Coordinates of C-alpha atoms in Angstrom, one line a residue:
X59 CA 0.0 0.0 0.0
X60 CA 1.1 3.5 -0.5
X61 CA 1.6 5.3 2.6
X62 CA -0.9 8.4 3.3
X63 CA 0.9 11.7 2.5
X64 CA 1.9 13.6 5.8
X65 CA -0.9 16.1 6.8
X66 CA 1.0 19.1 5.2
X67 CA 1.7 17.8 1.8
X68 CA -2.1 16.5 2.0
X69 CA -3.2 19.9 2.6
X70 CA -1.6 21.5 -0.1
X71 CA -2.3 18.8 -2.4
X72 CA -6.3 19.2 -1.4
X73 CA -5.8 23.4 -1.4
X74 CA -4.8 22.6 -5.4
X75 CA -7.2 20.7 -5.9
X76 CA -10.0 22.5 -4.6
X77 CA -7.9 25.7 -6.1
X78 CA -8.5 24.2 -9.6
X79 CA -12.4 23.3 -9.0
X80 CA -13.2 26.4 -8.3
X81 CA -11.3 28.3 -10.8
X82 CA -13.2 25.6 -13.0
X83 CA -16.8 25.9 -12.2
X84 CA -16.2 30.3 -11.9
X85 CA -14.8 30.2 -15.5
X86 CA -17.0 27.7 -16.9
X87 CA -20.0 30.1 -16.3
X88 CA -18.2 33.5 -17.1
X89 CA -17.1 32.5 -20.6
X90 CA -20.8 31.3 -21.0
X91 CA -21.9 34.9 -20.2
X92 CA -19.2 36.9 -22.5
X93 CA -20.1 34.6 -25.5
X94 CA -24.6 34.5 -24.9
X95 CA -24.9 38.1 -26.3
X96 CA -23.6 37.0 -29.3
X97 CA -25.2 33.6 -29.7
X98 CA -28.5 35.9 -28.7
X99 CA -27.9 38.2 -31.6
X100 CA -27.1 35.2 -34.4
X101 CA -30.2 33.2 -33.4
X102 CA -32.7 36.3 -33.4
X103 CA -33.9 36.6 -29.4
X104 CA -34.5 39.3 -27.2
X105 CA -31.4 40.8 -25.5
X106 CA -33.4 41.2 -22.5
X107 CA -34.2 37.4 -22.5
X108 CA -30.4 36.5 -22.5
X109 CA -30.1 38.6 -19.7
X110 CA -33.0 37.2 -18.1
X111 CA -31.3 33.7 -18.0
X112 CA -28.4 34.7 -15.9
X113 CA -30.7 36.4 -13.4
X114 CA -32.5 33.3 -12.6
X115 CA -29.7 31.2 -12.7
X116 CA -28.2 33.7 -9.8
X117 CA -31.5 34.4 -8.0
X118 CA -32.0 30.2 -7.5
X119 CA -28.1 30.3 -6.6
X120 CA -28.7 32.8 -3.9
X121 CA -31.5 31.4 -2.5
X122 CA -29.8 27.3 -3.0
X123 CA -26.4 28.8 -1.7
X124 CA -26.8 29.4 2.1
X125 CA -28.8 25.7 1.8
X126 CA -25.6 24.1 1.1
X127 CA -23.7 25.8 3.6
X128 CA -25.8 24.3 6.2
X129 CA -25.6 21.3 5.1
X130 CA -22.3 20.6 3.9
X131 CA -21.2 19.2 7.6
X132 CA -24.1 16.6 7.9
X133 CA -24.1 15.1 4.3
X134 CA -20.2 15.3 3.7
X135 CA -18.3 17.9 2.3
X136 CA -16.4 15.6 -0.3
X137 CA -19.9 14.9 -1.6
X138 CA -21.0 18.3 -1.7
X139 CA -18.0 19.2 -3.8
X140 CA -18.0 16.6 -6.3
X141 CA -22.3 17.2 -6.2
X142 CA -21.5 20.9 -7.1
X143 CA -19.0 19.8 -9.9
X144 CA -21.8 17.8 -11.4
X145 CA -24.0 20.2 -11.0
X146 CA -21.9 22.3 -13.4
X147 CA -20.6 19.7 -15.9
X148 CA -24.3 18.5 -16.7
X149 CA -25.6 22.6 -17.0
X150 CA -23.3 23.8 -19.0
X151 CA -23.2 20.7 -21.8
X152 CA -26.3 21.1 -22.2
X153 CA -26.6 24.4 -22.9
X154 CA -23.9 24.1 -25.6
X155 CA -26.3 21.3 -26.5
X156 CA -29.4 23.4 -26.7
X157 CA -27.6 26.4 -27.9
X158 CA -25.6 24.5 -31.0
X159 CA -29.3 23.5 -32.1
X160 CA -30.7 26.9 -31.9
X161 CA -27.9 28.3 -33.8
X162 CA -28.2 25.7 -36.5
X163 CA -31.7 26.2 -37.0
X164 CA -33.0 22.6 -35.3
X165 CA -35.3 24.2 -33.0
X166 CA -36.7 27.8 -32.8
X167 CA -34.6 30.4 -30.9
X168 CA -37.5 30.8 -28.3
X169 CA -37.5 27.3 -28.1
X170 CA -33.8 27.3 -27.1
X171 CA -33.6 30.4 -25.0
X172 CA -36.5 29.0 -22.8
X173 CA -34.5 25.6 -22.7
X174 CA -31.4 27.4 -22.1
X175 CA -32.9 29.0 -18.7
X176 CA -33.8 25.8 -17.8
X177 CA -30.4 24.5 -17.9
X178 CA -29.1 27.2 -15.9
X179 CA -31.4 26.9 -13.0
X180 CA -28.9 23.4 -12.7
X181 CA -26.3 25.3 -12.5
X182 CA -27.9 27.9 -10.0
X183 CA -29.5 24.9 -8.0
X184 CA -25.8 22.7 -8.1
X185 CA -23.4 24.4 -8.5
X186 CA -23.6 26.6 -5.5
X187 CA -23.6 23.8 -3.5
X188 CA -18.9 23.7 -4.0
X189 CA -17.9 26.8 -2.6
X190 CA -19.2 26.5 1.0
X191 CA -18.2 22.6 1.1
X192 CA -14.9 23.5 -0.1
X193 CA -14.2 26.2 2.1
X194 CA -15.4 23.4 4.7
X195 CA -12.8 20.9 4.1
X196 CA -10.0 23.3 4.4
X197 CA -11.2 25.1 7.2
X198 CA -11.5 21.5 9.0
X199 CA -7.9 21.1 8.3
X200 CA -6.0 24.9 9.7
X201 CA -6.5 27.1 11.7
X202 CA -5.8 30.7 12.8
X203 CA -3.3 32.4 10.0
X204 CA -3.1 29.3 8.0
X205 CA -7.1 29.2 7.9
X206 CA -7.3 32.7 6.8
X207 CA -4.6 32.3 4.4
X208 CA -6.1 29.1 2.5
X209 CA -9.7 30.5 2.3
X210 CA -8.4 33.4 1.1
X211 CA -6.5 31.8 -1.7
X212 CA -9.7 29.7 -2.4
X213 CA -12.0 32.6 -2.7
X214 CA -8.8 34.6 -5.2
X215 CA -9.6 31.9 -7.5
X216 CA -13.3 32.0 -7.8
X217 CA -12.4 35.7 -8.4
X218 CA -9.5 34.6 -10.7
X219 CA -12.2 32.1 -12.4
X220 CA -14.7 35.0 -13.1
X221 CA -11.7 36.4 -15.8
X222 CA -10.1 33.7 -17.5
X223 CA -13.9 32.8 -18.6
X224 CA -14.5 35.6 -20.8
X225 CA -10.6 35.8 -21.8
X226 CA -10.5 31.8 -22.9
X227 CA -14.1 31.8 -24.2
X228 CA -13.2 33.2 -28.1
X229 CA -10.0 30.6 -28.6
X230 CA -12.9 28.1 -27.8
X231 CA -15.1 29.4 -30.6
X232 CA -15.4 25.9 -32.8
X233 CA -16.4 24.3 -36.2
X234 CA -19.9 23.3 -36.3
X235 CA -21.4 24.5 -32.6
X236 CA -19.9 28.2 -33.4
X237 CA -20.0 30.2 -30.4
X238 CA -21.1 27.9 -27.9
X239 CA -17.7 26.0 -28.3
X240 CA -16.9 27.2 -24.9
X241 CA -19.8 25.4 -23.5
X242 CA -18.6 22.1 -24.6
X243 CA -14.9 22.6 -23.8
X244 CA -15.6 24.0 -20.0
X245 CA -17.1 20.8 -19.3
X246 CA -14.7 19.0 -20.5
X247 CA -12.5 20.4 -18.1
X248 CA -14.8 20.0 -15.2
X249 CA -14.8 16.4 -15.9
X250 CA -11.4 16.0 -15.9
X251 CA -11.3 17.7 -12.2
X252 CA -14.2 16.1 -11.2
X253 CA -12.4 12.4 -12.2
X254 CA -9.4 13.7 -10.1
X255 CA -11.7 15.1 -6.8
X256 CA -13.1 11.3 -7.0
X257 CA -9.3 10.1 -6.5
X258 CA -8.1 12.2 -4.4
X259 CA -10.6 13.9 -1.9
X260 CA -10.4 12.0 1.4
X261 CA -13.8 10.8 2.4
X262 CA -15.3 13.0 5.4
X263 CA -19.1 11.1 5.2
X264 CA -18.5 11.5 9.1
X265 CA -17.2 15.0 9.4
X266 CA -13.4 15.9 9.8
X267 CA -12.7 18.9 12.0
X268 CA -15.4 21.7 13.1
X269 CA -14.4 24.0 10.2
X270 CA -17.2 25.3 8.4
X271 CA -18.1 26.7 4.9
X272 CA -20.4 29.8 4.0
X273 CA -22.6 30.6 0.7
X274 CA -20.3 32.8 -1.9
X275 CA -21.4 35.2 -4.3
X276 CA -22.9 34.2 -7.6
X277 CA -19.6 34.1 -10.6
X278 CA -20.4 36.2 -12.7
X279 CA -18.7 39.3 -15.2
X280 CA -17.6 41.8 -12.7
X281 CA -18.5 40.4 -9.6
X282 CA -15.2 40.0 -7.9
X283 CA -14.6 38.7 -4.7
X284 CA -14.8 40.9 -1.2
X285 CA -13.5 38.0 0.9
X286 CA -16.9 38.2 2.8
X287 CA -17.2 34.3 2.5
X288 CA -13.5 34.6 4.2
X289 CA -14.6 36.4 7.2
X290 CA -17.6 34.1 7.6
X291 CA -16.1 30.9 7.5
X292 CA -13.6 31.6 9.6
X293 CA -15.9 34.0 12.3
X294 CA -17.0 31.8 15.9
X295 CA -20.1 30.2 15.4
X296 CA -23.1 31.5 17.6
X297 CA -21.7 35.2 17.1
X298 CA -24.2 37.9 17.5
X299 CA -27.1 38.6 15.1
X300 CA -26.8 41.7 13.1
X301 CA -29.8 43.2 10.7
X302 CA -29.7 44.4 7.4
X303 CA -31.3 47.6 8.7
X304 CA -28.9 47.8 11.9
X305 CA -27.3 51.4 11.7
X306 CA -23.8 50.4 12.0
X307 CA -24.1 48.8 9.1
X308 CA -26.7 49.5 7.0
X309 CA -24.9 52.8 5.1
X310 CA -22.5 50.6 3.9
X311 CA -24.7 47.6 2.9
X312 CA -26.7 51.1 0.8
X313 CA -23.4 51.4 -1.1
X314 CA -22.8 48.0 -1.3
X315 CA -26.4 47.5 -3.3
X316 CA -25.5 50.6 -5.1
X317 CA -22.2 49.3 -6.1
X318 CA -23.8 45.9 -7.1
X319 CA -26.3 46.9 -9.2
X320 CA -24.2 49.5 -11.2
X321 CA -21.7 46.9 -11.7
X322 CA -24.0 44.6 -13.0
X323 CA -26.3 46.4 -15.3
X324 CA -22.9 48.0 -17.0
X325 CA -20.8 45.1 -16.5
X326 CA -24.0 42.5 -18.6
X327 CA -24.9 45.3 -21.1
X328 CA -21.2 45.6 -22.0
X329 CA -21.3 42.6 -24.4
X330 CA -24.0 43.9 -26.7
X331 CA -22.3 47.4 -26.9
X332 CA -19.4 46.1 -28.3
X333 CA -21.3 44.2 -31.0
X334 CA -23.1 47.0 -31.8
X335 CA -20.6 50.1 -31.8
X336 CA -18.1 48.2 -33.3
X337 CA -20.6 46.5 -35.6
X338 CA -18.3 43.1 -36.6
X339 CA -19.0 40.0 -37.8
X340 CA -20.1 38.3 -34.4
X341 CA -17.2 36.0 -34.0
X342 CA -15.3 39.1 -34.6
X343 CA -16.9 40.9 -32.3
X344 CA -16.8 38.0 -29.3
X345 CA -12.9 38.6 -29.5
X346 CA -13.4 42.1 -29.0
X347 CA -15.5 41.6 -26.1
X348 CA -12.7 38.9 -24.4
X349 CA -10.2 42.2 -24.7
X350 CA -12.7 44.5 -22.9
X351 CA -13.5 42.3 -20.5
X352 CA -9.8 41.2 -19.7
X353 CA -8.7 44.8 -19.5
X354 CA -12.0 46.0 -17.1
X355 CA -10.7 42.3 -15.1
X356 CA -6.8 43.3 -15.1
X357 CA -8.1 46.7 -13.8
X358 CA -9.8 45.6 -11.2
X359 CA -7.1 43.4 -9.7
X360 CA -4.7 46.3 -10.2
X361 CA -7.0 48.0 -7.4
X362 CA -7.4 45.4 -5.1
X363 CA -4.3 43.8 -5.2
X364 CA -1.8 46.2 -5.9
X365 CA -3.2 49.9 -5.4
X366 CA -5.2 49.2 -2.1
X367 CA -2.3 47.6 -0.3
X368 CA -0.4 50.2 -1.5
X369 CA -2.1 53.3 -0.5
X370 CA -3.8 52.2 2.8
X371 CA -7.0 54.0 2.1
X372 CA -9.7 53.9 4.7
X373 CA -13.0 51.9 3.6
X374 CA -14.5 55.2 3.3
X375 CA -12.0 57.0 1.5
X376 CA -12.0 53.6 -1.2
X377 CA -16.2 54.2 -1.3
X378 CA -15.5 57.7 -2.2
X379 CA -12.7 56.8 -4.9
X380 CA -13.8 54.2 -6.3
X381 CA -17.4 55.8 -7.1
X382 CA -16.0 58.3 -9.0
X383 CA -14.0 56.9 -11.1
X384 CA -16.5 54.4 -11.6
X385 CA -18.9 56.9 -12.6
X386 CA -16.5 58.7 -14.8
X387 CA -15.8 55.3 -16.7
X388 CA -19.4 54.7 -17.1
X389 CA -20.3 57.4 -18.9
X390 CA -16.8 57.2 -21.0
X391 CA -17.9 53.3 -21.7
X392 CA -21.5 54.8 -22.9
X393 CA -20.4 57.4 -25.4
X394 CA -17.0 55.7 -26.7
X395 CA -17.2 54.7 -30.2
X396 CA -14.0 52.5 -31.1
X397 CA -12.8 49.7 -29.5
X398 CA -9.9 51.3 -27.7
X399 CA -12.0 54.4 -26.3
X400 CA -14.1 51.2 -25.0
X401 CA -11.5 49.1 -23.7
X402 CA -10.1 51.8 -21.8
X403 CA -13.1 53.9 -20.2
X404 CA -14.6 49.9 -19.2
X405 CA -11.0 49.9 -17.4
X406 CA -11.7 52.6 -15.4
X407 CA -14.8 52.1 -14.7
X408 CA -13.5 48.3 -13.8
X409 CA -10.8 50.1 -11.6
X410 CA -13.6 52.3 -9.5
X411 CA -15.6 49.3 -8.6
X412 CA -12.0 47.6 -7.7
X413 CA -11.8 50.5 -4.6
X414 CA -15.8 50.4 -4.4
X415 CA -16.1 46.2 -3.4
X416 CA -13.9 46.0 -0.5
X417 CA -14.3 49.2 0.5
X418 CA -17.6 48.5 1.3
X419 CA -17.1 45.3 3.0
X420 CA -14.4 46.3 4.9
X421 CA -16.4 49.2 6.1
X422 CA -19.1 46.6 7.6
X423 CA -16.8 44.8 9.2
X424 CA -15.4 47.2 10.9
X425 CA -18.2 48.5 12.3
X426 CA -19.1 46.3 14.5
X427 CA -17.1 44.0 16.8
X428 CA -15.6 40.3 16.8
X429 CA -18.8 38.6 18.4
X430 CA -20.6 40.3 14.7
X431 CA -18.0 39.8 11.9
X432 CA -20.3 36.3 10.5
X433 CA -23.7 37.7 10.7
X434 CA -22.3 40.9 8.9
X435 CA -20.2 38.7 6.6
X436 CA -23.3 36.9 5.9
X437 CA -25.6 40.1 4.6
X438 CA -22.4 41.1 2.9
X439 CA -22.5 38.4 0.5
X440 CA -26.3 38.2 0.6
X441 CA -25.8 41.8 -1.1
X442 CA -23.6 40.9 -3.6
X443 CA -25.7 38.4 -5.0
X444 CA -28.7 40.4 -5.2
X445 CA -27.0 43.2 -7.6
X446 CA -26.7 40.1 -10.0
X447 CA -29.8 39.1 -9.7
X448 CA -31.5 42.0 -10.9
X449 CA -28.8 44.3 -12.6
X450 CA -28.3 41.9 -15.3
X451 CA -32.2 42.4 -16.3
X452 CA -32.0 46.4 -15.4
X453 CA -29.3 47.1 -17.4
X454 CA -30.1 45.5 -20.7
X455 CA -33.5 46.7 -20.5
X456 CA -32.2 49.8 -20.0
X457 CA -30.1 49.5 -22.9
X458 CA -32.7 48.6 -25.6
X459 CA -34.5 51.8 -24.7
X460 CA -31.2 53.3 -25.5
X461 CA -27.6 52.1 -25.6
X462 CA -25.7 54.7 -23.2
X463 CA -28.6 54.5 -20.6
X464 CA -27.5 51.8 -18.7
X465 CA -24.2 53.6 -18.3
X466 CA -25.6 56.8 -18.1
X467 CA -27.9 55.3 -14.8
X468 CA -25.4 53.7 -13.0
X469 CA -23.0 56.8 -13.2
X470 CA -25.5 59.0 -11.8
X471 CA -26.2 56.4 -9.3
X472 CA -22.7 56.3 -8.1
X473 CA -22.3 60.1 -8.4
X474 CA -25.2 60.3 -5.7
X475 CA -23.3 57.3 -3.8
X476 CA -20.4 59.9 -3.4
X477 CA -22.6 62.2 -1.8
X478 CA -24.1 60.0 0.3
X479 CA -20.8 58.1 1.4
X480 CA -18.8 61.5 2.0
X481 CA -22.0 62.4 4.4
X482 CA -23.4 58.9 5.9
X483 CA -20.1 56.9 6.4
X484 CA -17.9 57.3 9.2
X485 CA -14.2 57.8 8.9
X486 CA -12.3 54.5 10.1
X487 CA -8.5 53.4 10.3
X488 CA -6.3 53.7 7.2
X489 CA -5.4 50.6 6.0
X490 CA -7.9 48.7 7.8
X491 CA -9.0 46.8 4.5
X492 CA -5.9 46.8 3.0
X493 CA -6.3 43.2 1.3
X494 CA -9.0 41.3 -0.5
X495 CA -9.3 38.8 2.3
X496 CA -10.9 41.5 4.8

């Protein structure tokens, strides 16, 4: 027999493992959002409608998420990873499947949309259930620094997931299925990790440790992680209760929602603006939108992983920032004309919500006190996943009644969150968020 890998070389071996399934399942559902506006334009539906199937996929993953969570210590967390991975595998074939037959004419392209939600509620339903059992298994395994550190590096690549979709998805554009060549290639992937999770992942049908996982944001174009999850999985269970309307927190949970939903209406709509400022052949076009997208993404990490540190701005002081530039790069990104001018007001705009996420959640967490940081940690993410929800919808409607709208809106929107955060939020330390994982 071959002797059981010592416990340190077993957890780094599962941290890469689990490092890799969550990259995975992020990706896998990113590139299918950077490519749909496309595949919505060549088989004739409704942009709204494609934006419509991302919002139920998110709103059945926010209210399937904190389900898992619970549950992930009773039913075993190895089962609720590989669960989450098939989850994703079986959604997104078969909405290459569906897809490849709307685009070659074998059913009608309401037909294929309507199956095409379907499919994504799967992935909604499923898929959520990985993150929280994940973050379970290695929270089992550490703790104090080492926990922090290894749910932090788990959460960078969900975030880190939620770009290398939409920069991967147009060198997956394929003979025959077209544009949805991403959705057959993704799970592909997800197979192969899956077959290696069923090797390698150590049983735990009777529980391993008293580490516990918590419900993460819904993937999806722009929604990067605030470490939220982090602080929740790692917070003492039993901690006090704390309300979305409690007045410590509830300015910065306002400019959290805010944030969200600008980010989301600008960040969904950005796909069909390319396509038609630009106006390109589609497959054309879907490489143009993987170089907005990667330069908004690279943006964004500049902020948060290099600039924040950096500077040591107070939470406040990074809600302020980040909202104007983000509204300056919103209405840049709605008026721009070429693909550059796009590219680079996206970027900035990208770079504002950068300062604008963590500032936010940092700002919640500090106001309050250790016995607090889950419960707040827990309406955190609860608030990310509502500006995906509905944003999507908002800002592609938005943009059919006309295309700088959307960005237009959410500027003005984060032009009044200014206001209100250089009135309603209270000064706190510099420096206090000065990484991702706060």
């Amino acid at each position: 027999m071959t002797p059981a890998p010592p416990p340190a070389a077993r957890l780094n071996r599962d941290l890469t493992l689990l490092f890799m399934v969550m990259i995975t399942i992020a990706a896998g559902n990113t590139a299918l959002q950077s490519v749909l506006p496309a595949i919505g334009r060549s088989i004739g539906v409704p942009d709204t409608a494609v934006a419509a199937a991302f919002s139920a996929s998110a709103l059945v993953w926010v209210i399937a998420a904190p389900m898992w969570a619970r549950r992930s210590d009773r039913q075993g967390r190895r089962a609720m990873v590989l669960l989450g991975l098939v989850g994703f595998i079986s959604s997104v074939l078969l909405c290459g499947i569906l897809l490849t037959a709307g685009i070659r004419g074998w059913i009608s392209p309401m037909a294929a949309l309507l199956a095409f939600i379907v499919a994504r509620l799967l992935y909604g339903l499923f898929g959520s259930a990985t993150p929280p059992a994940a973050q379970a298994i290695l929270a089992a395994r550490t703790d104090g620094a080492e926990r922090t550190r290894a749910l932090t590096l788990l959460a960078s690549a969900f975030g880190l997931g939620t770009i290398l979709g939409p920069a991967l998805a147009p060198f997956f554009v394929l003979p025959f299925v077209g544009l949805a060549g991403p959705a057959f290639v993704f799970p592909l992937l997800g197979l192969a990790v899956l077959l290696v999770a069923m090797r390698l992942l150590p049983d735990d049908a009777h529980g391993e440790g008293t580490g516990r996982g918590a419900a993460s944001s819904y993937p999806s174009i722009g929604g990067e992680p605030t470490g939220a999850s982090v602080t929740a999985a790692t917070a003492e269970p039993g901690g006090a209760e704390v309300k979305m309307r409690d007045p410590r927190i509830w300015p910065w949970m306002l400019a959290g929602l805010v944030m969200g939903h600008a980010q989301a209406m600008t960040g969904q709509a950005i796909g069909f603006l390319v396509i038609d400022r630009l106006a390109l052949p589609l497959e054309a076009a879907q490489q143009a939108i993987g170089i907005v997208l990667m330069t908004g993404a690279g943006a964004s990490l500049l902020a948060q992983w290099g600039l924040i540190p950096l500077l040591g701005l107070s939470p406040r002081a990074m809600v302020l920032f980040g909202a104007v530039l983000a509204a300056a790069g919103s209405v840049l990104t709605g008026i721009t004309g070429s693909l550059y001018g796009i590219a680079v007001a996206f970027a900035l705009a990208s770079l504002g919500f950068g300062f604008l996420r963590p500032g936010f959640t940092a700002g919640a967490s500090l106001a309050v006190g250790p016995e607090a940081q889950g419960s707040v940690a827990g309406r955190t993410t609860a608030v990310n996943g509502a500006a995906f929800v509905l944003g999507p919808s908002i800002g592609v409607g938005l943009y059919e009644l006309w295309k700088p709208l959307p960005y237009l809106t959410a500027a003005a929107a984060l032009a009044f969150l200014a206001v209100y955060a250089a009135v309603r939020l209270r000064p706190s330390a510099p420096g206090a968020s000065a990484s991702p994982e706060r």
